[in-house]
Amino acid sequence: MSRKVLGLLYTVAALVFGYNMFMWAWSNQGFAPEQPIPFSHKIHAGDNHIPCLYCHSSAENSRHATVPALNVCMNCHSVVAVNKPNIIKLTEAYNTGKPLQWERIHSMPDHAFFSHQWHIRKGFDCAVCHGPVETMDKVYQYRKLNMGDCVQCHRDNSGPLDCNACHQ
Amino acid sequence: MSQNNVMHKPANPAPASQPRHWTTLGELRGDAAALAVKNSEFYSKPEEFFAQEEQSSKFSVTGNPTALSEAAGFVELKVKQNGGEESGFSRRDFLKLSGAAMVFATAGCGLRPAQKIIPYINQPEEIMLGVPNFYASASGGAQGYGVLIKTREGRPIKLEGNPNHPLSKGTLDALGQYEIFNLYDPDRLTGPVKMVDGKPAVISWSAADTEIAELLKAARGRIAVLTGTIHGPARKKIIADFCASLGATHYMYDSWSREATRVANQESFGTPVLPALHFDKADYVLSLDSDFLGSGYSSHEWSVAFGSKRHLNDHKLNKLVSADCSTTLTASNADERFRMKPGMSVKFGLAVATALQGMGAMGYSFNSVSPSQVESEAGLKNGTIDRIASELWAARGKSIVVGGDSLDHQLVACLLNAMLGNDGVTVDGSGAPSQQGLGSLANLETLAGQLNGGLVDVLITFGTNPVYALPEKSGIKNALGKAKTMIHLGDRADETGRLATYLLPGLHWLESWGDAEPQVGLYSIIQPTVMPLHDCRAAEESLLKFAQAAAVPGLGEVQGGWYDYVKNVWQTSVYSADVFAAGFGSFWNGALRDGVVDLRKPAAPRTFNNAGLSRLSMPRTGGDLQLVVQSSPLLTDDGNGNNAWILELPHPVARVCWTNFANLAPKTASRLGVRDGDYIRVTANGETIEVPVHVQPGDVEDVVTIETGWGRKNVGRVGNGVGGNAFALCAVEGSMLRTMGAAVSIEKTGRWEELPDVQGHNYTEGRPIVAETPLEAFLKDPKAGHWHEHELMSMWPEHEYKGNKWGMQIDLTACIGCNACMAACSVENNLPVVGAGQIRLGREMHWIRIDRYYSGDEHEPEVTFQPMLCQHCDNASCETVCPVVATTHSEEGLNMQVYNRCVGTRYCANNCPYKVRRFNFHEYAFAAYEPHPLNLALNPEVTVREKGVMEKCTFCQQRIREGKEKAKSFGRPVADGDFKTACQQTCPTNAISFGNTNNPDSLVSKLNQDPRAYHVIAELNTKPQVTYFTKLRNRPMRETDSAGGHGGGHGEAEQHGGNHS
């Protein structure tokens, strides 16, 4: 190929590459998928002041915060707002034994290890990473949660900077 | 770079205080071809490399490449696909293409694929996702050791020993660790099957129960139940009840039978028991052709107990003397080993007994054997037997004589133990004897007689495989085929199961209820840790259901299922309100939680009767070559035959995996003109099998030794056709399988395949890696066997460790080379299996390996085992050369490997002097774990590595983290013992210690002060964090030992002499 054509090709390739990397690196912030039941954190955590750990109880003892099991919802919703269509749907799922399939929002790649337990016990508020969840009708990813995000916070708060803290 | 094969004189040859250590005969003999591997660790051109791969993928251990097991062959097929056609491919082209490919690949990038979170409907209280739950149980096999099962998300992922259990004491052997893969074996039957016109057809459980109930009702009094060893009150009782209700008879047969021991005990002491042997009370052990550490009926318990005395305590160490005819694991660990022809050890034992008589031992009458005559026959030094006898006498009541699995050996062992007053102290045949081997060929022969007489209409089998484990001539296969209907309750259509009409698969003990009683009075409940993975049902449950469906009086009237039955039996036979203060409910929960109920009675001496000695038959020598068939330490239980991880675990002494072999002494091999890897036809007792030769240093001349457990035909895709079936070569004599001394002939087939040997890929080249010294020399001078480690300056600034600093210590005297650490590490860290072809290329993936060194000459070597793992060097040579900084040093002293950053240059492996880095040359993990449900065995805390990524021991960083989490939850710093690394936790002999070297009170810090502590290749200034203790041999000094004691030996002072090229 002639030099000029090759040079053009390489430039185009570099631009395409750069744009894609940019988009890819920033694409998870703001991710807000539809959920099977439009659960509103604003009503529960906001208006009703339910603490995060009431439902997401494993966050302080496990690496996973998890979406609560249906029996946690039914703790209240066996009597609260039972006639609302979403609660009826919830109760049906509970009774028939067909679990709800929630869409995962905050996801780390398989090679990154994150433990909620460590961070909760350090005293960090859930809102530091998850943002003002109590204002969210529909949950969206508040922070980038890429490696740079995590490492910067570790640097600022004297967290471990060893690679194997997160890459186990 | 010069490629000539001249072995450069090592810069730091082993000091004069060390014997020369070698790993392969090629190394010892200076064989150029063997040593050439040193110069070819890294290929200079990819073409040569691919060519070698292609060649290697054509090899197979079975000689039939297309029939090679899928799990192992998976990788080899992929090798063919990846490596075959790229011989003209250069790196530049590759980079050009991949650069462009990457650009266009990212053009299609978008959001990550959606994942779903599916929570429980009703989450059980005790489950917290991400946090493991531990359950106590016991193994369902004959050994019955107590285990602790780690479960995550409702399924077991790791087994550990139960710290409460007196037999395992919190440790677990290699086979126990790998049981997890037996649970997830993809080749288990997944549902009930009925053979219709010779073809398998699906049948439902209820239909099967109905049909079988009819058959059983019609066949009352003509039913037989054939199982392996069954112990445990509920398991025993349900079979007894079944037999009583239906007029059936129960027979037991184990592939490797222990009836010789029972018959000998019957003759000598009046009851046919398997004595429990208490090696933790024995200062002296004499083994007569017994591999008690490797394949004894309670080998794990014995390793633990023996190991407890293998730590230098107040200047004392136990002593193991072995009189044997082959280099077994036990013989390799012997402080003094006397090699003699097969069966000669019986005479040796009698000669020792004769010598003991003169020392005041109990005077039982037996035909004396002159010690000097035995010494001359066996080629021993004059006075040896008297010396051993006097050492034994000095340890009377604190010693054990253990014999091989033949009647002669057992009779002599009983005699010696009685004479030494060991019976009732270290040998317990009265209080709490073992129940770990109750099968007998005599029992099976009775069944065969019944079958041949047409007296058995229904035969139910499970837990045993006599069709595989007996030679054709025994007639067992024929006999079993004569049952009108055979119902197999095992987990697959194995060699025995194939004969059955109904295949109603049973459960693995990890998913089933049951109980175990390995020693009389030592009870454990077997509890399930996962719902049955397939549509299978516990064999005991099937028996119960058959009886209930047949509505027979007795068992048929029992309400409920197997779980209820177990609980009821425990309430009536184990629990008693007199013994336990709590009610049964609390007792049951306590038994489930603790994993063991110890109601063993104390031992009492038994009266010896010398009548049995009249059955002694002196060893017969059959022809020029004699056959010795031994039980494999890995495949004693035929449930393991399809377990790829077990097949890839190297044989503890030979270090060969993926096949068994015919061991020949070096002189015999050269006389017969065969070498390692030559396939031969071995004929004995009219049967022939084909196995490769392995030249075993230390074996006795003119003896061919082959291990059983291999050569399976119907066990699954991994095990079929691997190795040769040594059981076929045995003969039945006097209702026992004769395994020693038969005449054997061999014939070359002309075929050769490289043995998959994990040693021989790297050599120590004379460097001081292993330190050993006789105990006597050590007691005179604690620096014996050592060399001075210089203080060396470093180019690099030292790391500072303000918090924890992790270090490990390994005691080479305690290490018996059992491979348990290798197994535990591979389960904990999601290690793959790679198959025989890749092993031949040196690509085994074990993060910790046991290097087996010989010292001395090839005919009578001594053996040392050294676990070698990543040393987590402070000045790691791997960290400085990684071009992408994928390996760095942590604040706590660990050398970290970051998988996602690694690009696979392998420079780190090149630079590692310990050769502990393992590279994923192919998608090993995918190939190994892909056949579902094997993927359920993966540990979610450890990344699964993909192709092109380097990996190595991480000091179990996930367990370090869990230990820190635990300590943090208590608000304190990590304490010694908060967690253990996988290898440390499982080691039966506690040879491995791990802890914080920044804490002066930790065990590791204290151990590092011991004068025996040394580092491997310390002069390279890598500053390794693993310290080893010199191996101490508890034997008299020999001329070949160094003058001992100077410790400061520098050997040839070349390291001070400046450079030389």
PDB file of N, CA and C in Angstrom, chain B residues 432-489:
ATOM      1  N   ALA B 432     -11.367 -50.655  70.871  1.00  0.00           N
ATOM      2  CA  ALA B 432     -11.978 -49.947  69.754  1.00  0.00           C
ATOM      3  C   ALA B 432     -11.255 -50.311  68.464  1.00  0.00           C
ATOM      4  N   PRO B 433     -11.404 -51.554  68.032  1.00  0.00           N
ATOM      5  CA  PRO B 433     -10.713 -51.922  66.804  1.00  0.00           C
ATOM      6  C   PRO B 433     -11.326 -51.237  65.599  1.00  0.00           C
ATOM      7  N   SER B 434     -10.611 -51.309  64.493  1.00  0.00           N
ATOM      8  CA  SER B 434     -11.054 -50.643  63.277  1.00  0.00           C
ATOM      9  C   SER B 434     -12.106 -51.476  62.551  1.00  0.00           C
ATOM     10  N   GLN B 435     -12.945 -50.778  61.805  1.00  0.00           N
ATOM     11  CA  GLN B 435     -13.924 -51.487  60.973  1.00  0.00           C
ATOM     12  C   GLN B 435     -13.730 -51.069  59.510  1.00  0.00           C
ATOM     13  N   GLN B 436     -12.514 -50.637  59.198  1.00  0.00           N
ATOM     14  CA  GLN B 436     -12.309 -50.000  57.913  1.00  0.00           C
ATOM     15  C   GLN B 436     -12.015 -50.950  56.762  1.00  0.00           C
ATOM     16  N   GLY B 437     -12.247 -52.224  56.953  1.00  0.00           N
ATOM     17  CA  GLY B 437     -12.028 -53.164  55.858  1.00  0.00           C
ATOM     18  C   GLY B 437     -12.680 -54.492  56.217  1.00  0.00           C
ATOM     19  N   LEU B 438     -13.971 -54.610  55.934  1.00  0.00           N
ATOM     20  CA  LEU B 438     -14.695 -55.798  56.401  1.00  0.00           C
ATOM     21  C   LEU B 438     -14.982 -56.799  55.285  1.00  0.00           C
ATOM     22  N   GLY B 439     -14.607 -56.464  54.066  1.00  0.00           N
ATOM     23  CA  GLY B 439     -14.905 -57.366  52.964  1.00  0.00           C
ATOM     24  C   GLY B 439     -13.976 -58.560  52.951  1.00  0.00           C
ATOM     25  N   SER B 440     -14.394 -59.631  52.341  1.00  0.00           N
ATOM     26  CA  SER B 440     -13.500 -60.784  52.247  1.00  0.00           C
ATOM     27  C   SER B 440     -13.822 -61.609  51.021  1.00  0.00           C
ATOM     28  N   LEU B 441     -12.782 -62.147  50.453  1.00  0.00           N
ATOM     29  CA  LEU B 441     -12.949 -62.975  49.259  1.00  0.00           C
ATOM     30  C   LEU B 441     -13.654 -64.271  49.621  1.00  0.00           C
ATOM     31  N   ALA B 442     -13.390 -64.753  50.830  1.00  0.00           N
ATOM     32  CA  ALA B 442     -14.050 -65.988  51.263  1.00  0.00           C
ATOM     33  C   ALA B 442     -15.561 -65.779  51.259  1.00  0.00           C
ATOM     34  N   ASN B 443     -15.959 -64.606  51.722  1.00  0.00           N
ATOM     35  CA  ASN B 443     -17.374 -64.240  51.757  1.00  0.00           C
ATOM     36  C   ASN B 443     -17.947 -64.199  50.335  1.00  0.00           C
ATOM     37  N   LEU B 444     -17.184 -63.593  49.450  1.00  0.00           N
ATOM     38  CA  LEU B 444     -17.627 -63.480  48.067  1.00  0.00           C
ATOM     39  C   LEU B 444     -17.690 -64.856  47.414  1.00  0.00           C
ATOM     40  N   GLU B 445     -16.764 -65.707  47.767  1.00  0.00           N
ATOM     41  CA  GLU B 445     -16.779 -67.051  47.201  1.00  0.00           C
ATOM     42  C   GLU B 445     -18.018 -67.819  47.653  1.00  0.00           C
ATOM     43  N   THR B 446     -18.438 -67.575  48.877  1.00  0.00           N
ATOM     44  CA  THR B 446     -19.677 -68.211  49.350  1.00  0.00           C
ATOM     45  C   THR B 446     -20.835 -67.760  48.479  1.00  0.00           C
ATOM     46  N   LEU B 447     -20.872 -66.459  48.223  1.00  0.00           N
ATOM     47  CA  LEU B 447     -21.927 -65.921  47.358  1.00  0.00           C
ATOM     48  C   LEU B 447     -21.847 -66.547  45.976  1.00  0.00           C
ATOM     49  N   ALA B 448     -20.621 -66.668  45.470  1.00  0.00           N
ATOM     50  CA  ALA B 448     -20.458 -67.239  44.132  1.00  0.00           C
ATOM     51  C   ALA B 448     -20.991 -68.666  44.108  1.00  0.00           C
ATOM     52  N   GLY B 449     -20.731 -69.380  45.187  1.00  0.00           N
ATOM     53  CA  GLY B 449     -21.235 -70.751  45.289  1.00  0.00           C
ATOM     54  C   GLY B 449     -22.754 -70.782  45.222  1.00  0.00           C
ATOM     55  N   GLN B 450     -23.358 -69.857  45.964  1.00  0.00           N
ATOM     56  CA  GLN B 450     -24.825 -69.774  45.951  1.00  0.00           C
ATOM     57  C   GLN B 450     -25.342 -69.450  44.554  1.00  0.00           C
ATOM     58  N   LEU B 451     -24.664 -68.489  43.919  1.00  0.00           N
ATOM     59  CA  LEU B 451     -25.105 -68.078  42.592  1.00  0.00           C
ATOM     60  C   LEU B 451     -24.952 -69.212  41.593  1.00  0.00           C
ATOM     61  N   ASN B 452     -23.816 -69.874  41.670  1.00  0.00           N
ATOM     62  CA  ASN B 452     -23.596 -70.962  40.721  1.00  0.00           C
ATOM     63  C   ASN B 452     -24.581 -72.094  40.933  1.00  0.00           C
ATOM     64  N   GLY B 453     -25.032 -72.233  42.167  1.00  0.00           N
ATOM     65  CA  GLY B 453     -26.017 -73.281  42.459  1.00  0.00           C
ATOM     66  C   GLY B 453     -27.430 -72.856  42.126  1.00  0.00           C
ATOM     67  N   GLY B 454     -27.571 -71.676  41.527  1.00  0.00           N
ATOM     68  CA  GLY B 454     -28.908 -71.217  41.149  1.00  0.00           C
ATOM     69  C   GLY B 454     -29.766 -70.826  42.336  1.00  0.00           C
ATOM     70  N   LEU B 455     -29.098 -70.502  43.448  1.00  0.00           N
ATOM     71  CA  LEU B 455     -29.874 -70.238  44.662  1.00  0.00           C
ATOM     72  C   LEU B 455     -30.123 -68.755  44.905  1.00  0.00           C
ATOM     73  N   VAL B 456     -29.721 -67.926  43.971  1.00  0.00           N
ATOM     74  CA  VAL B 456     -29.947 -66.499  44.184  1.00  0.00           C
ATOM     75  C   VAL B 456     -30.790 -65.958  43.042  1.00  0.00           C
ATOM     76  N   ASP B 457     -31.986 -65.484  43.374  1.00  0.00           N
ATOM     77  CA  ASP B 457     -32.846 -64.922  42.337  1.00  0.00           C
ATOM     78  C   ASP B 457     -32.611 -63.432  42.159  1.00  0.00           C
ATOM     79  N   VAL B 458     -32.429 -62.740  43.283  1.00  0.00           N
ATOM     80  CA  VAL B 458     -32.216 -61.292  43.187  1.00  0.00           C
ATOM     81  C   VAL B 458     -30.905 -60.953  43.864  1.00  0.00           C
ATOM     82  N   LEU B 459     -30.066 -60.225  43.144  1.00  0.00           N
ATOM     83  CA  LEU B 459     -28.781 -59.790  43.697  1.00  0.00           C
ATOM     84  C   LEU B 459     -28.753 -58.269  43.661  1.00  0.00           C
ATOM     85  N   ILE B 460     -28.524 -57.684  44.825  1.00  0.00           N
ATOM     86  CA  ILE B 460     -28.442 -56.218  44.915  1.00  0.00           C
ATOM     87  C   ILE B 460     -26.991 -55.858  45.211  1.00  0.00           C
ATOM     88  N   THR B 461     -26.422 -54.961  44.426  1.00  0.00           N
ATOM     89  CA  THR B 461     -25.008 -54.612  44.645  1.00  0.00           C
ATOM     90  C   THR B 461     -24.834 -53.101  44.769  1.00  0.00           C
ATOM     91  N   PHE B 462     -23.885 -52.686  45.592  1.00  0.00           N
ATOM     92  CA  PHE B 462     -23.424 -51.304  45.584  1.00  0.00           C
ATOM     93  C   PHE B 462     -22.146 -51.192  46.393  1.00  0.00           C
ATOM     94  N   GLY B 463     -21.336 -50.221  46.061  1.00  0.00           N
ATOM     95  CA  GLY B 463     -20.118 -49.952  46.826  1.00  0.00           C
ATOM     96  C   GLY B 463     -19.017 -50.962  46.626  1.00  0.00           C
ATOM     97  N   THR B 464     -19.093 -51.782  45.596  1.00  0.00           N
ATOM     98  CA  THR B 464     -18.059 -52.777  45.401  1.00  0.00           C
ATOM     99  C   THR B 464     -17.971 -53.101  43.917  1.00  0.00           C
ATOM    100  N   ASN B 465     -16.825 -53.552  43.492  1.00  0.00           N
ATOM    101  CA  ASN B 465     -16.646 -53.802  42.057  1.00  0.00           C
ATOM    102  C   ASN B 465     -15.823 -55.059  41.830  1.00  0.00           C
ATOM    103  N   PRO B 466     -16.353 -56.221  42.231  1.00  0.00           N
ATOM    104  CA  PRO B 466     -15.554 -57.446  42.124  1.00  0.00           C
ATOM    105  C   PRO B 466     -15.247 -57.857  40.694  1.00  0.00           C
ATOM    106  N   VAL B 467     -16.097 -57.489  39.750  1.00  0.00           N
ATOM    107  CA  VAL B 467     -15.822 -57.896  38.365  1.00  0.00           C
ATOM    108  C   VAL B 467     -14.527 -57.249  37.884  1.00  0.00           C
ATOM    109  N   TYR B 468     -14.266 -56.021  38.346  1.00  0.00           N
ATOM    110  CA  TYR B 468     -13.023 -55.353  37.979  1.00  0.00           C
ATOM    111  C   TYR B 468     -11.867 -55.869  38.817  1.00  0.00           C
ATOM    112  N   ALA B 469     -12.147 -56.045  40.117  1.00  0.00           N
ATOM    113  CA  ALA B 469     -11.046 -56.244  41.053  1.00  0.00           C
ATOM    114  C   ALA B 469     -10.605 -57.693  41.202  1.00  0.00           C
ATOM    115  N   LEU B 470     -11.134 -58.576  40.396  1.00  0.00           N
ATOM    116  CA  LEU B 470     -10.696 -59.966  40.513  1.00  0.00           C
ATOM    117  C   LEU B 470     -10.336 -60.489  39.132  1.00  0.00           C
ATOM    118  N   PRO B 471      -9.405 -61.420  39.073  1.00  0.00           N
ATOM    119  CA  PRO B 471      -9.048 -61.963  37.760  1.00  0.00           C
ATOM    120  C   PRO B 471     -10.201 -62.792  37.185  1.00  0.00           C
ATOM    121  N   GLU B 472     -10.213 -62.909  35.883  1.00  0.00           N
ATOM    122  CA  GLU B 472     -11.238 -63.683  35.172  1.00  0.00           C
ATOM    123  C   GLU B 472     -11.372 -65.079  35.754  1.00  0.00           C
ATOM    124  N   LYS B 473     -10.211 -65.664  36.077  1.00  0.00           N
ATOM    125  CA  LYS B 473     -10.204 -67.064  36.532  1.00  0.00           C
ATOM    126  C   LYS B 473     -10.971 -67.258  37.837  1.00  0.00           C
ATOM    127  N   SER B 474     -11.178 -66.184  38.587  1.00  0.00           N
ATOM    128  CA  SER B 474     -11.867 -66.360  39.861  1.00  0.00           C
ATOM    129  C   SER B 474     -13.312 -66.782  39.638  1.00  0.00           C
ATOM    130  N   GLY B 475     -13.800 -66.585  38.421  1.00  0.00           N
ATOM    131  CA  GLY B 475     -15.160 -67.023  38.124  1.00  0.00           C
ATOM    132  C   GLY B 475     -16.238 -66.127  38.703  1.00  0.00           C
ATOM    133  N   ILE B 476     -15.830 -65.006  39.272  1.00  0.00           N
ATOM    134  CA  ILE B 476     -16.830 -64.155  39.935  1.00  0.00           C
ATOM    135  C   ILE B 476     -17.775 -63.516  38.913  1.00  0.00           C
ATOM    136  N   LYS B 477     -17.200 -63.085  37.802  1.00  0.00           N
ATOM    137  CA  LYS B 477     -18.061 -62.406  36.817  1.00  0.00           C
ATOM    138  C   LYS B 477     -19.137 -63.364  36.325  1.00  0.00           C
ATOM    139  N   ASN B 478     -18.705 -64.588  36.034  1.00  0.00           N
ATOM    140  CA  ASN B 478     -19.642 -65.613  35.593  1.00  0.00           C
ATOM    141  C   ASN B 478     -20.731 -65.854  36.616  1.00  0.00           C
ATOM    142  N   ALA B 479     -20.275 -65.957  37.861  1.00  0.00           N
ATOM    143  CA  ALA B 479     -21.217 -66.240  38.941  1.00  0.00           C
ATOM    144  C   ALA B 479     -22.220 -65.117  39.086  1.00  0.00           C
ATOM    145  N   LEU B 480     -21.740 -63.885  39.084  1.00  0.00           N
ATOM    146  CA  LEU B 480     -22.658 -62.759  39.267  1.00  0.00           C
ATOM    147  C   LEU B 480     -23.682 -62.715  38.147  1.00  0.00           C
ATOM    148  N   GLY B 481     -23.250 -63.127  36.965  1.00  0.00           N
ATOM    149  CA  GLY B 481     -24.178 -63.111  35.843  1.00  0.00           C
ATOM    150  C   GLY B 481     -25.299 -64.116  36.004  1.00  0.00           C
ATOM    151  N   LYS B 482     -25.137 -65.059  36.957  1.00  0.00           N
ATOM    152  CA  LYS B 482     -26.143 -66.112  37.091  1.00  0.00           C
ATOM    153  C   LYS B 482     -27.341 -65.682  37.931  1.00  0.00           C
ATOM    154  N   ALA B 483     -27.267 -64.538  38.581  1.00  0.00           N
ATOM    155  CA  ALA B 483     -28.435 -64.098  39.338  1.00  0.00           C
ATOM    156  C   ALA B 483     -29.552 -63.823  38.349  1.00  0.00           C
ATOM    157  N   LYS B 484     -30.780 -64.176  38.690  1.00  0.00           N
ATOM    158  CA  LYS B 484     -31.869 -63.957  37.741  1.00  0.00           C
ATOM    159  C   LYS B 484     -32.068 -62.458  37.486  1.00  0.00           C
ATOM    160  N   THR B 485     -32.052 -61.719  38.563  1.00  0.00           N
ATOM    161  CA  THR B 485     -32.151 -60.258  38.391  1.00  0.00           C
ATOM    162  C   THR B 485     -31.085 -59.603  39.243  1.00  0.00           C
ATOM    163  N   MET B 486     -30.356 -58.692  38.625  1.00  0.00           N
ATOM    164  CA  MET B 486     -29.359 -57.985  39.418  1.00  0.00           C
ATOM    165  C   MET B 486     -29.738 -56.507  39.459  1.00  0.00           C
ATOM    166  N   ILE B 487     -29.679 -55.962  40.631  1.00  0.00           N
ATOM    167  CA  ILE B 487     -30.029 -54.550  40.820  1.00  0.00           C
ATOM    168  C   ILE B 487     -28.779 -53.842  41.329  1.00  0.00           C
ATOM    169  N   HIS B 488     -28.315 -52.861  40.578  1.00  0.00           N
ATOM    170  CA  HIS B 488     -27.091 -52.173  40.971  1.00  0.00           C
ATOM    171  C   HIS B 488     -27.447 -50.803  41.514  1.00  0.00           C
ATOM    172  N   LEU B 489     -27.033 -50.545  42.763  1.00  0.00           N
ATOM    173  CA  LEU B 489     -27.368 -49.269  43.392  1.00  0.00           C
ATOM    174  C   LEU B 489     -26.155 -48.334  43.446  1.00  0.00           C
TER     175      LEU B 489
END
